Amino acid sequence: MALSSFSFKGAGGFKKFAKDLEKLGPKTKSTTVPTMMDILAAKILNFAKEKVPVRTGALRASGRIEDVHSKTRRVVAFGGAGTQVMYAAVVEYGRTAFAPMAPQPYLRPAVIKTMRVVKPELKRSLEDSLKYMNRRYGSGGV
């Protein structure tokens, strides 16, 4: 089912909608967005850990979601300071100098896979929200 438009059922539908929005308040965005970001970051990390090449397991074990003190940003990282794994970028992008090594991407494919998986889920969630809004506040749309 395609996403569609939405219309309120008279002034009463809009007033009811406005009252519900007031109840939710500004806190809704501050809790919903970080939760979605955490879910996306966890999916990316899990897919990357499935894809990362394993020789000793250290690179896979170094995968983590870093705390960047942001409500709208997450960092999924492998290797780096404090992990004893300084070759994560070499595995992801390859190397031409010293001992040449072909790239073995694991993080970029994980991001792409996550977007493919999440896009239909997000679309379904938005459609369900529109259906609910139509039942509760209006008559048009979905």
Short mmCIF file of C-alpha atoms in Angstrom, two decimals:
data_model
loop_
_atom_site.label_atom_id
_atom_site.label_comp_id
_atom_site.label_asym_id
_atom_site.label_seq_id
_atom_site.Cartn_x
_atom_site.Cartn_y
_atom_site.Cartn_z
CA MET A 1 0.00 0.00 0.00
CA ALA A 2 1.42 3.39 -0.94
CA LEU A 3 1.74 6.26 1.48
CA SER A 4 -1.10 8.65 0.99
CA SER A 5 -2.45 11.99 2.10
CA PHE A 6 -4.35 12.73 5.23
CA SER A 7 -7.21 15.10 5.95
CA PHE A 8 -8.95 16.02 9.18
CA LYS A 9 -12.62 15.34 9.76
CA GLY A 10 -13.83 18.90 10.36
CA ALA A 11 -12.57 21.25 13.06
CA GLY A 12 -13.18 18.63 15.75
CA GLY A 13 -10.65 16.25 14.20
CA PHE A 14 -7.99 18.94 14.11
CA LYS A 15 -8.70 20.06 17.69
CA LYS A 16 -8.40 16.46 18.90
CA PHE A 17 -5.12 16.08 17.00
CA ALA A 18 -3.74 19.36 18.42
CA LYS A 19 -4.68 18.31 21.96
CA ASP A 20 -2.88 14.97 21.52
CA LEU A 21 0.21 16.79 20.22
CA GLU A 22 0.20 19.03 23.29
CA LYS A 23 0.16 15.93 25.49
CA LEU A 24 3.19 14.52 23.67
CA GLY A 25 5.08 17.81 23.85
CA PRO A 26 8.70 18.39 22.92
CA LYS A 27 9.81 15.29 24.81
CA THR A 28 8.57 13.01 22.00
CA LYS A 29 11.29 14.03 19.55
CA SER A 30 13.94 13.91 22.24
CA THR A 31 13.09 10.28 23.03
CA THR A 32 11.98 8.92 19.64
CA VAL A 33 14.90 10.11 17.49
CA PRO A 34 17.64 8.75 19.78
CA THR A 35 15.83 5.42 20.03
CA MET A 36 15.67 5.11 16.23
CA MET A 37 19.33 6.10 15.96
CA ASP A 38 20.29 3.45 18.53
CA ILE A 39 18.32 0.79 16.64
CA LEU A 40 19.96 1.72 13.32
CA ALA A 41 23.44 1.76 14.84
CA ALA A 42 22.89 -1.65 16.46
CA LYS A 43 21.70 -3.13 13.15
CA ILE A 44 24.72 -1.71 11.31
CA LEU A 45 27.07 -3.08 13.98
CA ASN A 46 25.48 -6.54 13.88
CA PHE A 47 25.57 -6.74 10.08
CA ALA A 48 29.21 -5.51 10.03
CA LYS A 49 30.22 -8.12 12.62
CA GLU A 50 28.65 -10.81 10.43
CA LYS A 51 30.60 -9.58 7.38
CA VAL A 52 34.01 -8.67 8.89
CA PRO A 53 36.79 -11.09 7.87
CA VAL A 54 38.06 -13.10 10.85
CA ARG A 55 41.59 -14.33 11.39
CA THR A 56 41.99 -13.89 15.16
CA GLY A 57 38.60 -12.37 16.03
CA ALA A 58 40.17 -9.16 17.37
CA LEU A 59 38.75 -6.95 14.61
CA ARG A 60 35.25 -8.33 15.11
CA ALA A 61 35.55 -7.94 18.88
CA SER A 62 36.64 -4.30 18.49
CA GLY A 63 33.31 -3.31 16.87
CA ARG A 64 31.30 -0.91 18.98
CA ILE A 65 28.88 2.02 19.00
CA GLU A 66 30.73 5.06 20.31
CA ASP A 67 29.09 7.58 22.59
CA VAL A 68 29.27 10.93 20.77
CA HIS A 69 26.91 12.81 23.13
CA SER A 70 24.43 13.55 20.35
CA LYS A 71 20.73 12.80 20.08
CA THR A 72 20.88 12.62 16.28
CA ARG A 73 24.23 10.93 15.57
CA ARG A 74 25.82 7.56 16.31
CA VAL A 75 29.27 6.25 15.33
CA VAL A 76 29.81 2.58 14.58
CA ALA A 77 33.55 1.95 14.82
CA PHE A 78 36.04 -0.89 14.53
CA GLY A 79 39.63 -0.80 15.77
CA GLY A 80 41.37 2.36 16.87
CA ALA A 81 42.85 3.58 20.11
CA GLY A 82 42.36 1.34 23.11
CA THR A 83 41.48 -1.75 21.06
CA GLN A 84 44.93 -3.01 20.00
CA VAL A 85 43.42 -3.24 16.49
CA MET A 86 45.03 -0.63 14.27
CA TYR A 87 44.22 -2.24 10.91
CA ALA A 88 40.44 -1.85 10.62
CA ALA A 89 40.69 0.76 7.83
CA VAL A 90 43.23 -1.37 5.92
CA VAL A 91 40.82 -4.30 5.92
CA GLU A 92 37.87 -2.08 4.86
CA TYR A 93 39.67 -0.07 2.14
CA GLY A 94 42.72 -2.16 1.26
CA ARG A 95 46.31 -1.01 0.91
CA THR A 96 48.58 -0.32 -2.07
CA ALA A 97 51.87 0.46 -0.29
CA PHE A 98 54.11 -1.83 1.77
CA ALA A 99 52.32 -5.20 1.56
CA PRO A 100 49.45 -4.62 -0.91
CA MET A 101 46.11 -5.97 0.25
CA ALA A 102 42.77 -5.99 -1.53
CA PRO A 103 39.88 -4.28 0.27
CA GLN A 104 37.51 -6.51 2.22
CA PRO A 105 34.65 -4.12 2.97
CA TYR A 106 32.47 -4.98 5.94
CA LEU A 107 31.24 -1.65 7.32
CA ARG A 108 30.00 0.01 4.11
CA PRO A 109 28.03 -3.10 3.04
CA ALA A 110 26.52 -3.22 6.55
CA VAL A 111 25.24 0.36 6.17
CA ILE A 112 23.74 -0.45 2.76
CA LYS A 113 22.13 -3.66 4.04
CA THR A 114 20.68 -1.83 7.06
CA MET A 115 19.13 0.83 4.83
CA ARG A 116 17.58 -1.87 2.62
CA VAL A 117 16.16 -3.69 5.65
CA VAL A 118 14.97 -0.59 7.51
CA LYS A 119 13.38 1.23 4.56
CA PRO A 120 10.39 -1.18 4.23
CA GLU A 121 10.04 -1.32 8.04
CA LEU A 122 9.97 2.47 8.24
CA LYS A 123 7.50 2.70 5.35
CA ARG A 124 5.22 0.14 7.04
CA SER A 125 5.44 2.05 10.32
CA LEU A 126 4.52 5.34 8.62
CA GLU A 127 1.60 3.69 6.82
CA ASP A 128 0.35 2.27 10.12
CA SER A 129 0.65 5.74 11.68
CA LEU A 130 -1.37 7.28 8.84
CA LYS A 131 -4.06 4.61 9.20
CA TYR A 132 -4.26 5.30 12.92
CA MET A 133 -4.46 9.06 12.32
CA ASN A 134 -7.23 8.57 9.77
CA ARG A 135 -9.23 6.43 12.21
CA ARG A 136 -8.67 8.83 15.10
CA TYR A 137 -8.81 12.27 13.47
CA GLY A 138 -10.00 12.19 9.90
CA SER A 139 -11.64 10.55 6.97
CA GLY A 140 -9.27 10.88 3.99
CA GLY A 141 -6.04 9.25 2.89
CA VAL A 142 -4.89 5.67 3.28
#
